mmCIF file of C-alpha atoms in Angstrom:
data_model
loop_
_atom_site.group_PDB
_atom_site.id
_atom_site.type_symbol
_atom_site.label_atom_id
_atom_site.label_comp_id
_atom_site.label_asym_id
_atom_site.label_seq_id
_atom_site.Cartn_x
_atom_site.Cartn_y
_atom_site.Cartn_z
ATOM 1 C CA UNK A 1 5.393 -6.454 10.935
ATOM 2 C CA UNK A 2 6.810 -5.155 7.945
ATOM 3 C CA UNK A 3 4.660 -2.141 5.916
ATOM 4 C CA UNK A 4 3.424 -2.975 3.133
ATOM 5 C CA UNK A 5 4.762 -0.843 0.106
ATOM 6 C CA UNK A 6 3.164 0.148 -3.454
ATOM 7 C CA UNK A 7 4.737 0.863 -5.839
ATOM 8 C CA UNK A 8 2.618 2.910 -8.781
ATOM 9 C CA UNK A 9 4.711 2.858 -12.859
ATOM 10 C CA UNK A 10 2.774 6.184 -14.367
ATOM 11 C CA UNK A 11 0.628 3.927 -15.822
ATOM 12 C CA UNK A 12 -2.339 2.864 -13.799
ATOM 13 C CA UNK A 13 -2.364 6.309 -12.656
ATOM 14 C CA UNK A 14 -3.130 7.370 -15.328
ATOM 15 C CA UNK A 15 -5.949 4.906 -16.636
ATOM 16 C CA UNK A 16 -7.719 5.369 -13.574
ATOM 17 C CA UNK A 17 -7.282 9.442 -13.790
ATOM 18 C CA UNK A 18 -8.340 9.540 -17.007
ATOM 19 C CA UNK A 19 -10.938 7.497 -16.515
ATOM 20 C CA UNK A 20 -12.761 9.840 -14.075
ATOM 21 C CA UNK A 21 -11.344 6.799 -11.287
ATOM 22 C CA UNK A 22 -8.528 8.870 -9.838
ATOM 23 C CA UNK A 23 -10.888 9.329 -6.543
ATOM 24 C CA UNK A 24 -10.552 5.471 -5.969
ATOM 25 C CA UNK A 25 -7.120 6.160 -5.377
ATOM 26 C CA UNK A 26 -7.195 7.816 -2.056
ATOM 27 C CA UNK A 27 -9.845 4.981 -0.425
ATOM 28 C CA UNK A 28 -8.353 2.686 -1.843
ATOM 29 C CA UNK A 29 -4.993 4.081 0.266
ATOM 30 C CA UNK A 30 -7.035 4.282 3.646
ATOM 31 C CA UNK A 31 -8.204 -0.203 2.802
ATOM 32 C CA UNK A 32 -4.456 -0.534 2.117
ATOM 33 C CA UNK A 33 -3.070 0.352 4.923
ATOM 34 C CA UNK A 34 0.676 0.690 4.251
ATOM 35 C CA UNK A 35 1.834 3.402 1.583
ATOM 36 C CA UNK A 36 2.005 4.565 -1.713
ATOM 37 C CA UNK A 37 5.081 5.765 -3.920
ATOM 38 C CA UNK A 38 6.026 7.045 -6.884
ATOM 39 C CA UNK A 39 9.517 6.998 -7.936
ATOM 40 C CA UNK A 40 11.331 10.415 -9.701
ATOM 41 C CA UNK A 41 11.181 9.134 -13.280
ATOM 42 C CA UNK A 42 7.199 8.818 -12.534
ATOM 43 C CA UNK A 43 6.521 12.038 -11.339
ATOM 44 C CA UNK A 44 7.958 13.916 -13.990
ATOM 45 C CA UNK A 45 5.645 11.211 -16.389
ATOM 46 C CA UNK A 46 2.881 12.230 -14.759
ATOM 47 C CA UNK A 47 3.401 16.024 -13.487
ATOM 48 C CA UNK A 48 5.886 17.522 -14.341
ATOM 49 C CA UNK A 49 6.119 17.092 -18.363
ATOM 50 C CA UNK A 50 2.095 16.546 -18.607
ATOM 51 C CA UNK A 51 2.102 20.610 -17.060
ATOM 52 C CA UNK A 52 3.422 21.441 -20.241
ATOM 53 C CA UNK A 53 0.511 20.169 -22.427
ATOM 54 C CA UNK A 54 -2.179 22.063 -21.963
ATOM 55 C CA UNK A 55 -4.032 18.891 -23.364
ATOM 56 C CA UNK A 56 -2.922 17.041 -19.510
ATOM 57 C CA UNK A 57 -2.672 20.215 -17.059
ATOM 58 C CA UNK A 58 -5.705 19.155 -15.923
ATOM 59 C CA UNK A 59 -4.459 15.566 -15.268
ATOM 60 C CA UNK A 60 -1.002 16.466 -13.934
ATOM 61 C CA UNK A 61 -2.934 18.831 -10.709
ATOM 62 C CA UNK A 62 -5.390 15.929 -9.673
ATOM 63 C CA UNK A 63 -1.717 13.568 -9.151
ATOM 64 C CA UNK A 64 -0.330 16.568 -7.483
ATOM 65 C CA UNK A 65 -3.278 17.174 -5.507
ATOM 66 C CA UNK A 66 -2.464 13.325 -4.361
ATOM 67 C CA UNK A 67 1.283 14.189 -3.671
ATOM 68 C CA UNK A 68 -0.046 17.449 -2.812
ATOM 69 C CA UNK A 69 -1.745 15.177 0.510
ATOM 70 C CA UNK A 70 0.309 12.512 0.817
ATOM 71 C CA UNK A 71 -1.267 10.032 -0.896
ATOM 72 C CA UNK A 72 1.326 9.709 -2.954
ATOM 73 C CA UNK A 73 4.799 9.916 -1.453
ATOM 74 C CA UNK A 74 7.471 10.835 -3.694
ATOM 75 C CA UNK A 75 10.125 7.217 -2.802
ATOM 76 C CA UNK A 76 14.048 9.075 -2.505
ATOM 77 C CA UNK A 77 16.072 6.176 -2.020
ATOM 78 C CA UNK A 78 15.744 4.572 -5.877
ATOM 79 C CA UNK A 79 18.271 1.779 -6.605
ATOM 80 C CA UNK A 80 20.376 4.177 -9.841
ATOM 81 C CA UNK A 81 22.597 1.719 -10.363
ATOM 82 C CA UNK A 82 20.128 -1.393 -10.438
ATOM 83 C CA UNK A 83 18.120 0.849 -12.675
ATOM 84 C CA UNK A 84 20.599 1.391 -15.267
ATOM 85 C CA UNK A 85 21.881 -2.264 -15.024
ATOM 86 C CA UNK A 86 18.621 -3.119 -15.505
ATOM 87 C CA UNK A 87 17.212 -1.146 -18.084
ATOM 88 C CA UNK A 88 20.649 -1.379 -19.851
ATOM 89 C CA UNK A 89 19.832 -5.825 -19.522
ATOM 90 C CA UNK A 90 16.529 -5.704 -21.013
ATOM 91 C CA UNK A 91 17.514 -2.847 -24.042
ATOM 92 C CA UNK A 92 19.821 -5.388 -24.702
ATOM 93 C CA UNK A 93 17.642 -8.073 -25.247
ATOM 94 C CA UNK A 94 15.857 -7.525 -28.299
ATOM 95 C CA UNK A 95 17.453 -7.025 -31.998
ATOM 96 C CA UNK A 96 15.523 -5.850 -34.812
ATOM 97 C CA UNK A 97 17.348 -4.873 -38.377
ATOM 98 C CA UNK A 98 20.451 -5.723 -36.335
ATOM 99 C CA UNK A 99 19.877 -2.935 -33.417
ATOM 100 C CA UNK A 100 19.092 -3.299 -30.509
ATOM 101 C CA UNK A 101 15.696 -1.837 -29.168
ATOM 102 C CA UNK A 102 14.649 -0.200 -26.322
ATOM 103 C CA UNK A 103 11.775 -1.871 -24.858
ATOM 104 C CA UNK A 104 11.682 0.084 -21.572
ATOM 105 C CA UNK A 105 11.612 3.089 -19.674
ATOM 106 C CA UNK A 106 12.913 5.047 -16.833
ATOM 107 C CA UNK A 107 9.868 5.473 -15.196
ATOM 108 C CA UNK A 108 8.641 1.429 -14.848
ATOM 109 C CA UNK A 109 11.981 -0.030 -14.237
ATOM 110 C CA UNK A 110 11.975 2.546 -11.387
ATOM 111 C CA UNK A 111 9.437 1.375 -10.188
ATOM 112 C CA UNK A 112 10.011 -2.066 -10.403
ATOM 113 C CA UNK A 113 13.955 -2.058 -8.532
ATOM 114 C CA UNK A 114 12.539 -0.027 -6.164
ATOM 115 C CA UNK A 115 9.772 -2.899 -4.868
ATOM 116 C CA UNK A 116 12.713 -5.358 -5.175
ATOM 117 C CA UNK A 117 14.628 -3.082 -3.350
ATOM 118 C CA UNK A 118 11.860 -3.067 -0.921
ATOM 119 C CA UNK A 119 11.296 -7.024 -0.443
ATOM 120 C CA UNK A 120 7.819 -7.195 -0.046
ATOM 121 C CA UNK A 121 6.380 -4.476 -1.917
ATOM 122 C CA UNK A 122 4.079 -5.009 -5.135
ATOM 123 C CA UNK A 123 4.091 -2.730 -8.498
ATOM 124 C CA UNK A 124 1.156 -1.399 -10.684
ATOM 125 C CA UNK A 125 1.617 -1.453 -13.761
ATOM 126 C CA UNK A 126 -0.570 -1.488 -17.104
ATOM 127 C CA UNK A 127 2.232 -1.753 -18.977
ATOM 128 C CA UNK A 128 2.313 -4.902 -21.273
ATOM 129 C CA UNK A 129 5.701 -5.013 -22.045
ATOM 130 C CA UNK A 130 8.056 -4.610 -18.669
ATOM 131 C CA UNK A 131 4.702 -7.062 -17.765
ATOM 132 C CA UNK A 132 5.564 -9.793 -19.696
ATOM 133 C CA UNK A 133 9.038 -9.358 -19.460
ATOM 134 C CA UNK A 134 7.953 -10.503 -15.745
ATOM 135 C CA UNK A 135 5.343 -13.083 -16.005
ATOM 136 C CA UNK A 136 5.710 -14.869 -19.306
ATOM 137 C CA UNK A 137 8.597 -13.787 -21.414
ATOM 138 C CA UNK A 138 8.321 -16.794 -23.353
ATOM 139 C CA UNK A 139 5.169 -13.842 -25.303
ATOM 140 C CA UNK A 140 7.551 -11.275 -26.044
ATOM 141 C CA UNK A 141 8.649 -12.406 -28.983
ATOM 142 C CA UNK A 142 4.975 -12.318 -30.419
ATOM 143 C CA UNK A 143 3.775 -9.252 -28.701
ATOM 144 C CA UNK A 144 7.241 -6.544 -30.305
ATOM 145 C CA UNK A 145 6.252 -8.431 -33.683
ATOM 146 C CA UNK A 146 3.060 -8.065 -33.936
ATOM 147 C CA UNK A 147 3.672 -4.376 -32.911
ATOM 148 C CA UNK A 148 6.416 -3.601 -35.372
ATOM 149 C CA UNK A 149 6.115 -5.526 -38.023
ATOM 150 C CA UNK A 150 9.119 -6.972 -38.389
ATOM 151 C CA UNK A 151 11.310 -10.273 -37.253
ATOM 152 C CA UNK A 152 12.957 -9.885 -34.068
ATOM 153 C CA UNK A 153 15.649 -11.487 -32.567
ATOM 154 C CA UNK A 154 15.866 -12.037 -28.300
ATOM 155 C CA UNK A 155 18.648 -13.353 -26.542
ATOM 156 C CA UNK A 156 17.164 -15.637 -23.858
ATOM 157 C CA UNK A 157 20.190 -15.196 -21.776
ATOM 158 C CA UNK A 158 19.533 -11.435 -20.958
ATOM 159 C CA UNK A 159 15.671 -11.519 -21.104
ATOM 160 C CA UNK A 160 15.473 -14.801 -18.331
ATOM 161 C CA UNK A 161 18.215 -12.992 -16.769
ATOM 162 C CA UNK A 162 16.261 -9.716 -16.504
ATOM 163 C CA UNK A 163 12.990 -11.390 -15.942
ATOM 164 C CA UNK A 164 14.377 -13.770 -12.747
ATOM 165 C CA UNK A 165 15.723 -10.698 -10.766
ATOM 166 C CA UNK A 166 12.249 -9.491 -10.232
ATOM 167 C CA UNK A 167 9.396 -13.669 -10.511
ATOM 168 C CA UNK A 168 8.813 -13.574 -7.143
ATOM 169 C CA UNK A 169 7.691 -9.213 -7.037
ATOM 170 C CA UNK A 170 3.451 -8.988 -7.533
ATOM 171 C CA UNK A 171 2.275 -6.611 -10.469
ATOM 172 C CA UNK A 172 -0.958 -5.590 -9.887
ATOM 173 C CA UNK A 173 -3.511 -3.543 -13.322
ATOM 174 C CA UNK A 174 -5.859 -0.505 -13.194
ATOM 175 C CA UNK A 175 -7.980 -3.114 -13.661
ATOM 176 C CA UNK A 176 -6.994 -5.434 -10.738
ATOM 177 C CA UNK A 177 -8.016 -1.881 -8.822
ATOM 178 C CA UNK A 178 -10.973 -0.513 -9.926
ATOM 179 C CA UNK A 179 -12.374 -4.523 -9.061
ATOM 180 C CA UNK A 180 -10.903 -4.053 -5.413
ATOM 181 C CA UNK A 181 -12.695 -0.715 -5.173
ATOM 182 C CA UNK A 182 -16.053 -2.690 -6.247
ATOM 183 C CA UNK A 183 -15.013 -5.256 -4.005
ATOM 184 C CA UNK A 184 -15.264 -2.574 -1.102
ATOM 185 C CA UNK A 185 -18.602 -1.047 -2.291
ATOM 186 C CA UNK A 186 -16.523 1.512 -3.598
ATOM 187 C CA UNK A 187 -18.264 1.841 -6.479
ATOM 188 C CA UNK A 188 -22.278 1.025 -6.132
ATOM 189 C CA UNK A 189 -23.297 5.414 -6.019
ATOM 190 C CA UNK A 190 -23.036 4.787 -9.356
ATOM 191 C CA UNK A 191 -25.260 1.606 -8.999
ATOM 192 C CA UNK A 192 -27.837 2.165 -12.143
ATOM 193 C CA UNK A 193 -31.760 2.052 -11.708
ATOM 194 C CA UNK A 194 -32.514 -1.284 -13.645
ATOM 195 C CA UNK A 195 -32.731 -4.992 -13.476
ATOM 196 C CA UNK A 196 -28.971 -5.466 -15.021
ATOM 197 C CA UNK A 197 -27.281 -2.541 -12.629
ATOM 198 C CA UNK A 198 -24.367 -4.394 -11.735
ATOM 199 C CA UNK A 199 -23.001 -6.043 -14.286
ATOM 200 C CA UNK A 200 -23.930 -2.419 -16.067
ATOM 201 C CA UNK A 201 -21.754 -0.953 -12.884
ATOM 202 C CA UNK A 202 -18.678 -3.653 -14.607
ATOM 203 C CA UNK A 203 -18.871 -3.385 -17.973
ATOM 204 C CA UNK A 204 -18.198 0.224 -17.988
ATOM 205 C CA UNK A 205 -15.684 0.225 -14.779
ATOM 206 C CA UNK A 206 -14.122 -2.452 -16.703
ATOM 207 C CA UNK A 207 -13.410 -1.555 -19.995
ATOM 208 C CA UNK A 208 -13.085 2.215 -19.047
ATOM 209 C CA UNK A 209 -9.741 1.448 -18.042
ATOM 210 C CA UNK A 210 -8.745 -0.773 -21.925
ATOM 211 C CA UNK A 211 -9.667 2.476 -23.382
ATOM 212 C CA UNK A 212 -7.627 4.475 -21.127
ATOM 213 C CA UNK A 213 -4.932 2.417 -20.892
ATOM 214 C CA UNK A 214 -5.198 -0.891 -19.136
ATOM 215 C CA UNK A 215 -3.862 -3.375 -21.070
ATOM 216 C CA UNK A 216 -6.183 -6.611 -20.253
ATOM 217 C CA UNK A 217 -7.882 -8.686 -23.237
ATOM 218 C CA UNK A 218 -11.475 -8.336 -23.724
ATOM 219 C CA UNK A 219 -11.605 -12.453 -22.512
ATOM 220 C CA UNK A 220 -9.667 -11.328 -19.256
ATOM 221 C CA UNK A 221 -12.661 -8.957 -18.943
ATOM 222 C CA UNK A 222 -15.386 -10.961 -19.543
ATOM 223 C CA UNK A 223 -13.012 -13.351 -16.599
ATOM 224 C CA UNK A 224 -13.390 -10.473 -13.832
ATOM 225 C CA UNK A 225 -16.921 -10.401 -14.642
ATOM 226 C CA UNK A 226 -17.990 -13.550 -14.263
ATOM 227 C CA UNK A 227 -15.668 -13.314 -10.630
ATOM 228 C CA UNK A 228 -17.407 -10.121 -9.239
ATOM 229 C CA UNK A 229 -20.954 -10.764 -10.802
ATOM 230 C CA UNK A 230 -20.432 -14.299 -8.305
#
């Protein structure tokens, strides 16, 4: 039987930890019954760099604890050449004012490239840019133009070449992990003693993920809530 694997980008871990839901990660791993990996670049973003910033030191310690306890394992087989190729491809696909744009960072590319290498692995990622490149690259131009308020020229060949690499890699967001936790009953301890208890809990949890970094729209939150309330 093929081992189940999820590669985590830094974003969803930060979102859950900042939402005071970091404790869900080990609980979800038990239910998942597979491996939770982070790459060296993601570890740098989650631990090494924030340890040097007082504001984020405790969050870094939380992740260190999860690594120490085996919840997260450091993936040591990152396909570096593939990462470099994919990063160059994506970062040369968009031009603004005559200069190419660095739209992707090392951590997120390492995560998806490693998932691709492991065949049946998925990626947990909140960052909108890479998810759009993989899932709906036609929306990338408008996203970048809204973000930078300038005209962006797209090299469609390069953008599509990048996207085709990952068409079979499932992408999961932190809000979806929180939704699974709710369905599994892991959040029942937070149900308030009031008539609309489930609605209140879902609003609190789903909006917490948005406010702490998950790229999700208000409409998506309402749709997720409807499904979970059934």
